[in-house]
Amino acid sequence: MYALPQIAKLLKLSLHDIPDVMIDTLLTDSRKLVHPDSSLFFALSGSRRDGHAFIPELYKKGVRYFVVSEPFSKKNFPKAVFLKVSNVLEALQTIAAYHRQQFQWEVIGVTGSNGKTIVKEWLYQLLQHHYNIVRSPKSYNSQIGVPLSVWQMEPHNNLAIFEAGISCRGEMERLYRIIRPTIGVLTNIGAAHSEGFESNAEKLEEKLELFKTAKIIIANADDRLIRDTIVKKQLPAFFWGKHRDSQLRIASIKNDKSDTTIRLRYEKQRFEITIPFTDNASIENALTACAVLLCLKIDIADIQSGMRHLQPVNMRLEFKKGINNCIIINDSYSADTDSLSIALDFLQQQSRGFNKIAILSDFLQTGKNVEEVYCTILSQIEKHKIKRLIGIGPQMQTWLPRLIGEKKSSLTDFSTYASTKEFLRHIHTLHFKDEAILVKGARIFEFEEIVAQLEQKLHQTILEINLNAIAHNFRIYQEILKPTTKMMVMVKAFAYGSGGTEIASLLQYHKADYLGVAYADEGVELRKAGITLPIMVLNPEESAFDSITEYNLEPDIFSFTMLEAFERHVQKIGVKNYPIHIEVETGMNRLGFDTADVPLLAQRLKNNPYLHIQSVFSHLAASEDKVEDAFTLQQYEKLMTASETIKEWVGYSFLRHIANSSAIARFPKLQLDMVRLGIGLYGIGDKRIRKKLQPALTLRSTIAQVKQLKKGDTVSYNRRGVIKKDTVIATVRIGYADGYYRRLGNGVGYMLVKNKKAPVVGTVCMDMVMIDITHIKGVKEGDDVIVFGNGLPLEELAERMDTIPYEIMTGISQRVKRVYWSE
């Protein structure tokens, strides 16, 4: 954290009356605001956006400190502090560079044409048990990403790994000043991002600027351009390769079906490493990482163990299970001829007899003649015996058919699309089945959307929604209704956390009569998803009236103010007899017309040409509580009296409803013309019907790690979990950010592992929970854990938290993936 006056001084600004507040967040994206009080927003300007335009929005949200290049009036932002500079990006980089200088430990800088992110992530995997590492998030290697990465450095770290990417001359000098690596890693030099350079030699010169004060540079000696350039510049190098100048010398490389063994010589030692990959890209990246570890004096035995357990990086050449027994090779972040060869090689290794398909975007910024580029692509496709080629982009549309014809290519099954969007419109007609599919495209084409359509949906922490159980429960409630009673199903709050459009589609298929939502935007989303059922909006806002009438939603009218406002709106748009629902207050004391006002309301609605009453209803306050049954029946009587009064005045019939899930079973008398089913849909209901219902939701996760703890050890924050005897602890991939409440910590809650109860130990963390599995044999990392579901009812979890199932269901975070299944 830095004081704002200190930052102003770094930027050489002599401003008066700057508050002595501490800044801990450098904000460049208004959508990522978390801590407004301690954020400094940089109004960056680019070709597609001007950061200054977001200042009013951020000011309303509480941000008060801004770095700008344009003047701003204090009149409109009286509490704001504007640090005006000539170049906002340079200001961001200056602050990050100063922050970097406060730390003296090793900093690894990684650059190259390909493989930067994989090398960085593999170094993290290999070194995380030896160092407290800070690293670039994802592929934050740009002029903006690098300073944001470096800003993460903190005193408790003792190693940093940062990527640096460039696209033209002059950029690396700025990144060097920010990173100042002590160890340099050069992955390779290829065709990627060549548009800004006259040659690979020029590009290499620019990249080596990052390492001008590094103690050592890790590089591939088998690349002659790299080796000769580094030697000529007399830079301190640690080479790996087969070349005689290599400090880490390759003796042999042997591929097996699923792994590769590399025999090596280093100084006077001979050893071998085995990696669980067989493609050339992974072999090169592993050798680069091995060289870094040797420079850091990591024991060879540790290197061997780490290499054997390397995990794929979900950024490049990602292997995924796909739909219809396909496999997906995801390289949806780059498109250049060098990495195409590597990707096709990886596809070849992983295809295992599948027919091979390549989905490729235009290859941009190659620095080569366009025709030459696409001739190379076609040659590589033929060489790797690709069965089908799909090209996306205007260049693909132009060159692919032409060259296939001119070259009399053996490739006969091909198609082209102008854009990713056009391809996605046709994806379901292409019948992908039992195939190995390479998806490779430049970032601008957003091929991750294609991967999302093709991949099999597997997640570590998921909420499973059993659509069969929901349909079953819906029918069970229908069976206990009178033949004339309709069913409204509440799908508000994302259908109690289960997914509004998915559940609504199922209910529409099973002929529900009505749907209920809390706000208009929920109803709009359902309409856009093709839901045609009548939809009541329980909490309409005047600002949403346009959406309500445009999408044929039916508002709950609960006050004279609301009534008058909606009537004016309907008059304005020229609509008559628009359906509305009248809410009467009978004891909940939340929303609704007071029963004393009902006669006046009825007169107001008599002969009204613009509004038509669809229903009159009320909310029960305690229908599940036997002690309050008299009050429940009193509420019913009040609604019946009010509805009769309204009917007498308006002269026509309408629906009446008051029964919720618990009242449907407990009070048949209260079913009236319609009932409102909510949580009962998910298998949670009154004991009179509970045995007939099926639990519809299962929240599950997996074990990240298993640990052996000794008596006296403590677990989690605040050391609340004290181990009283030797114990085996498992860390589960879920926390309060996912909706697993802190109240379940310290033995209150438990999970199911191998169908046995495992109590929570210590405080629930944001992303993790620790459980005691001492009594459960054979538990290993990756094993399944039931948070609630079969064997652990949601009601029991709620009881342990002293709450209701509603709170747990609606509290499940949107980052928890929803998986819908049906037998």
PDB file of C-alpha atoms in Angstrom, residues 332-469:
ATOM      1  CA  SER A 332      -7.953 -20.787 -29.000  1.00  0.00           C
ATOM      2  CA  TYR A 333      -5.493 -18.023 -28.148  1.00  0.00           C
ATOM      3  CA  SER A 334      -3.038 -17.913 -31.055  1.00  0.00           C
ATOM      4  CA  ALA A 335      -2.790 -18.398 -34.809  1.00  0.00           C
ATOM      5  CA  ASP A 336       0.642 -18.513 -36.423  1.00  0.00           C
ATOM      6  CA  THR A 337       2.368 -21.055 -38.640  1.00  0.00           C
ATOM      7  CA  ASP A 338       5.036 -22.049 -36.094  1.00  0.00           C
ATOM      8  CA  SER A 339       2.568 -22.926 -33.346  1.00  0.00           C
ATOM      9  CA  LEU A 340       0.248 -24.581 -35.904  1.00  0.00           C
ATOM     10  CA  SER A 341       2.883 -27.235 -36.522  1.00  0.00           C
ATOM     11  CA  ILE A 342       3.225 -27.801 -32.778  1.00  0.00           C
ATOM     12  CA  ALA A 343      -0.553 -27.939 -32.283  1.00  0.00           C
ATOM     13  CA  LEU A 344      -1.034 -30.398 -35.146  1.00  0.00           C
ATOM     14  CA  ASP A 345       1.742 -32.545 -33.688  1.00  0.00           C
ATOM     15  CA  PHE A 346      -0.084 -32.527 -30.353  1.00  0.00           C
ATOM     16  CA  LEU A 347      -3.334 -33.422 -32.118  1.00  0.00           C
ATOM     17  CA  GLN A 348      -1.551 -36.302 -33.829  1.00  0.00           C
ATOM     18  CA  GLN A 349      -0.303 -37.598 -30.481  1.00  0.00           C
ATOM     19  CA  GLN A 350      -3.688 -37.402 -28.785  1.00  0.00           C
ATOM     20  CA  SER A 351      -6.002 -38.524 -31.593  1.00  0.00           C
ATOM     21  CA  ARG A 352      -5.545 -42.283 -30.997  1.00  0.00           C
ATOM     22  CA  GLY A 353      -7.308 -43.426 -34.157  1.00  0.00           C
ATOM     23  CA  PHE A 354      -9.970 -40.699 -34.196  1.00  0.00           C
ATOM     24  CA  ASN A 355     -10.651 -38.828 -37.431  1.00  0.00           C
ATOM     25  CA  LYS A 356      -8.881 -35.486 -37.121  1.00  0.00           C
ATOM     26  CA  ILE A 357     -10.557 -32.109 -37.662  1.00  0.00           C
ATOM     27  CA  ALA A 358      -8.984 -28.651 -37.555  1.00  0.00           C
ATOM     28  CA  ILE A 359     -10.987 -25.477 -36.914  1.00  0.00           C
ATOM     29  CA  LEU A 360      -8.716 -22.535 -37.766  1.00  0.00           C
ATOM     30  CA  SER A 361      -9.146 -18.771 -37.864  1.00  0.00           C
ATOM     31  CA  ASP A 362      -7.384 -16.304 -40.147  1.00  0.00           C
ATOM     32  CA  PHE A 363      -3.667 -16.126 -39.365  1.00  0.00           C
ATOM     33  CA  LEU A 364      -2.939 -12.464 -38.630  1.00  0.00           C
ATOM     34  CA  GLN A 365       0.252 -10.466 -37.915  1.00  0.00           C
ATOM     35  CA  THR A 366       2.550 -13.126 -39.344  1.00  0.00           C
ATOM     36  CA  GLY A 367       4.832 -10.660 -41.116  1.00  0.00           C
ATOM     37  CA  LYS A 368       4.746 -12.905 -44.213  1.00  0.00           C
ATOM     38  CA  ASN A 369       3.142 -12.811 -47.644  1.00  0.00           C
ATOM     39  CA  VAL A 370      -0.521 -13.817 -47.200  1.00  0.00           C
ATOM     40  CA  GLU A 371      -0.496 -16.437 -49.979  1.00  0.00           C
ATOM     41  CA  GLU A 372       2.676 -17.962 -48.550  1.00  0.00           C
ATOM     42  CA  VAL A 373       1.047 -18.210 -45.118  1.00  0.00           C
ATOM     43  CA  TYR A 374      -1.994 -20.113 -46.382  1.00  0.00           C
ATOM     44  CA  CYS A 375       0.116 -22.381 -48.584  1.00  0.00           C
ATOM     45  CA  THR A 376       2.063 -23.310 -45.445  1.00  0.00           C
ATOM     46  CA  ILE A 377      -1.175 -23.937 -43.550  1.00  0.00           C
ATOM     47  CA  LEU A 378      -2.527 -26.198 -46.279  1.00  0.00           C
ATOM     48  CA  SER A 379       0.770 -28.088 -46.451  1.00  0.00           C
ATOM     49  CA  GLN A 380       0.710 -28.694 -42.689  1.00  0.00           C
ATOM     50  CA  ILE A 381      -2.910 -29.857 -42.837  1.00  0.00           C
ATOM     51  CA  GLU A 382      -2.083 -32.388 -45.544  1.00  0.00           C
ATOM     52  CA  LYS A 383       1.074 -33.552 -43.767  1.00  0.00           C
ATOM     53  CA  HIS A 384      -0.864 -34.369 -40.587  1.00  0.00           C
ATOM     54  CA  LYS A 385      -3.661 -36.137 -42.549  1.00  0.00           C
ATOM     55  CA  ILE A 386      -6.447 -33.897 -41.305  1.00  0.00           C
ATOM     56  CA  LYS A 387      -9.772 -35.346 -42.432  1.00  0.00           C
ATOM     57  CA  ARG A 388     -11.790 -32.133 -42.314  1.00  0.00           C
ATOM     58  CA  LEU A 389     -10.811 -28.448 -42.211  1.00  0.00           C
ATOM     59  CA  ILE A 390     -13.067 -25.596 -41.116  1.00  0.00           C
ATOM     60  CA  GLY A 391     -11.755 -22.089 -41.807  1.00  0.00           C
ATOM     61  CA  ILE A 392     -13.156 -19.013 -40.101  1.00  0.00           C
ATOM     62  CA  GLY A 393     -12.489 -15.451 -41.235  1.00  0.00           C
ATOM     63  CA  PRO A 394     -12.414 -13.467 -44.498  1.00  0.00           C
ATOM     64  CA  GLN A 395      -8.887 -14.577 -45.387  1.00  0.00           C
ATOM     65  CA  MET A 396      -9.811 -18.221 -44.913  1.00  0.00           C
ATOM     66  CA  GLN A 397     -12.852 -17.691 -47.137  1.00  0.00           C
ATOM     67  CA  THR A 398     -10.667 -16.142 -49.831  1.00  0.00           C
ATOM     68  CA  TRP A 399      -7.567 -18.330 -49.823  1.00  0.00           C
ATOM     69  CA  LEU A 400      -8.643 -21.784 -48.699  1.00  0.00           C
ATOM     70  CA  PRO A 401     -10.959 -22.721 -51.625  1.00  0.00           C
ATOM     71  CA  ARG A 402      -8.605 -21.091 -54.126  1.00  0.00           C
ATOM     72  CA  LEU A 403      -5.453 -22.895 -52.982  1.00  0.00           C
ATOM     73  CA  ILE A 404      -7.177 -26.255 -52.566  1.00  0.00           C
ATOM     74  CA  GLY A 405      -8.231 -25.989 -56.207  1.00  0.00           C
ATOM     75  CA  GLU A 406      -4.921 -24.676 -57.559  1.00  0.00           C
ATOM     76  CA  LYS A 407      -2.768 -27.141 -55.629  1.00  0.00           C
ATOM     77  CA  LYS A 408      -5.123 -30.047 -56.330  1.00  0.00           C
ATOM     78  CA  SER A 409      -5.033 -30.754 -52.619  1.00  0.00           C
ATOM     79  CA  SER A 410      -5.873 -34.144 -51.181  1.00  0.00           C
ATOM     80  CA  LEU A 411      -8.081 -32.313 -48.675  1.00  0.00           C
ATOM     81  CA  THR A 412     -11.619 -32.525 -50.013  1.00  0.00           C
ATOM     82  CA  ASP A 413     -13.761 -32.016 -46.903  1.00  0.00           C
ATOM     83  CA  PHE A 414     -13.572 -28.333 -46.033  1.00  0.00           C
ATOM     84  CA  SER A 415     -15.867 -25.418 -45.305  1.00  0.00           C
ATOM     85  CA  THR A 416     -15.448 -21.733 -44.482  1.00  0.00           C
ATOM     86  CA  TYR A 417     -17.362 -19.155 -42.445  1.00  0.00           C
ATOM     87  CA  ALA A 418     -16.997 -15.385 -42.370  1.00  0.00           C
ATOM     88  CA  SER A 419     -16.949 -15.158 -38.577  1.00  0.00           C
ATOM     89  CA  THR A 420     -17.092 -17.156 -35.365  1.00  0.00           C
ATOM     90  CA  LYS A 421     -20.656 -15.987 -34.900  1.00  0.00           C
ATOM     91  CA  GLU A 422     -21.672 -17.377 -38.291  1.00  0.00           C
ATOM     92  CA  PHE A 423     -19.962 -20.700 -37.532  1.00  0.00           C
ATOM     93  CA  LEU A 424     -21.753 -20.998 -34.179  1.00  0.00           C
ATOM     94  CA  ARG A 425     -25.071 -20.538 -35.951  1.00  0.00           C
ATOM     95  CA  HIS A 426     -24.315 -23.674 -37.975  1.00  0.00           C
ATOM     96  CA  ILE A 427     -22.408 -25.719 -35.388  1.00  0.00           C
ATOM     97  CA  HIS A 428     -25.318 -28.038 -34.596  1.00  0.00           C
ATOM     98  CA  THR A 429     -25.614 -29.072 -38.244  1.00  0.00           C
ATOM     99  CA  LEU A 430     -21.995 -30.253 -38.489  1.00  0.00           C
ATOM    100  CA  HIS A 431     -22.470 -33.502 -36.527  1.00  0.00           C
ATOM    101  CA  PHE A 432     -19.239 -33.744 -34.548  1.00  0.00           C
ATOM    102  CA  LYS A 433     -18.904 -37.315 -33.253  1.00  0.00           C
ATOM    103  CA  ASP A 434     -15.983 -39.642 -32.440  1.00  0.00           C
ATOM    104  CA  GLU A 435     -13.451 -37.079 -33.678  1.00  0.00           C
ATOM    105  CA  ALA A 436     -10.305 -35.322 -32.475  1.00  0.00           C
ATOM    106  CA  ILE A 437     -10.827 -31.596 -33.006  1.00  0.00           C
ATOM    107  CA  LEU A 438      -8.115 -28.934 -32.967  1.00  0.00           C
ATOM    108  CA  VAL A 439      -9.578 -25.490 -32.246  1.00  0.00           C
ATOM    109  CA  LYS A 440      -6.918 -22.881 -33.020  1.00  0.00           C
ATOM    110  CA  GLY A 441      -7.545 -19.201 -33.566  1.00  0.00           C
ATOM    111  CA  ALA A 442      -6.296 -15.693 -33.006  1.00  0.00           C
ATOM    112  CA  ARG A 443      -7.654 -14.099 -29.823  1.00  0.00           C
ATOM    113  CA  ILE A 444      -9.746 -11.615 -31.790  1.00  0.00           C
ATOM    114  CA  PHE A 445     -11.906 -14.488 -33.100  1.00  0.00           C
ATOM    115  CA  GLU A 446     -12.919 -15.529 -29.551  1.00  0.00           C
ATOM    116  CA  PHE A 447     -12.676 -19.255 -30.275  1.00  0.00           C
ATOM    117  CA  GLU A 448     -13.249 -19.974 -26.592  1.00  0.00           C
ATOM    118  CA  GLU A 449     -16.940 -19.747 -27.497  1.00  0.00           C
ATOM    119  CA  ILE A 450     -16.473 -22.631 -29.923  1.00  0.00           C
ATOM    120  CA  VAL A 451     -14.660 -24.672 -27.282  1.00  0.00           C
ATOM    121  CA  ALA A 452     -17.474 -23.992 -24.817  1.00  0.00           C
ATOM    122  CA  GLN A 453     -19.973 -25.432 -27.320  1.00  0.00           C
ATOM    123  CA  LEU A 454     -17.883 -28.515 -28.079  1.00  0.00           C
ATOM    124  CA  GLU A 455     -16.508 -29.507 -24.704  1.00  0.00           C
ATOM    125  CA  GLN A 456     -18.071 -31.955 -22.296  1.00  0.00           C
ATOM    126  CA  LYS A 457     -19.107 -29.967 -19.259  1.00  0.00           C
ATOM    127  CA  LEU A 458     -17.024 -31.167 -16.308  1.00  0.00           C
ATOM    128  CA  HIS A 459     -16.358 -29.041 -13.211  1.00  0.00           C
ATOM    129  CA  GLN A 460     -14.727 -29.488  -9.822  1.00  0.00           C
ATOM    130  CA  THR A 461     -17.530 -27.855  -7.812  1.00  0.00           C
ATOM    131  CA  ILE A 462     -20.980 -28.224  -9.330  1.00  0.00           C
ATOM    132  CA  LEU A 463     -24.628 -27.949  -8.439  1.00  0.00           C
ATOM    133  CA  GLU A 464     -26.394 -30.874 -10.074  1.00  0.00           C
ATOM    134  CA  ILE A 465     -30.045 -30.302 -10.888  1.00  0.00           C
ATOM    135  CA  ASN A 466     -32.031 -33.483 -11.476  1.00  0.00           C
ATOM    136  CA  LEU A 467     -34.697 -32.476 -13.977  1.00  0.00           C
ATOM    137  CA  ASN A 468     -36.448 -35.821 -13.538  1.00  0.00           C
ATOM    138  CA  ALA A 469     -36.878 -35.111  -9.820  1.00  0.00           C
TER     139      ALA A 469
END
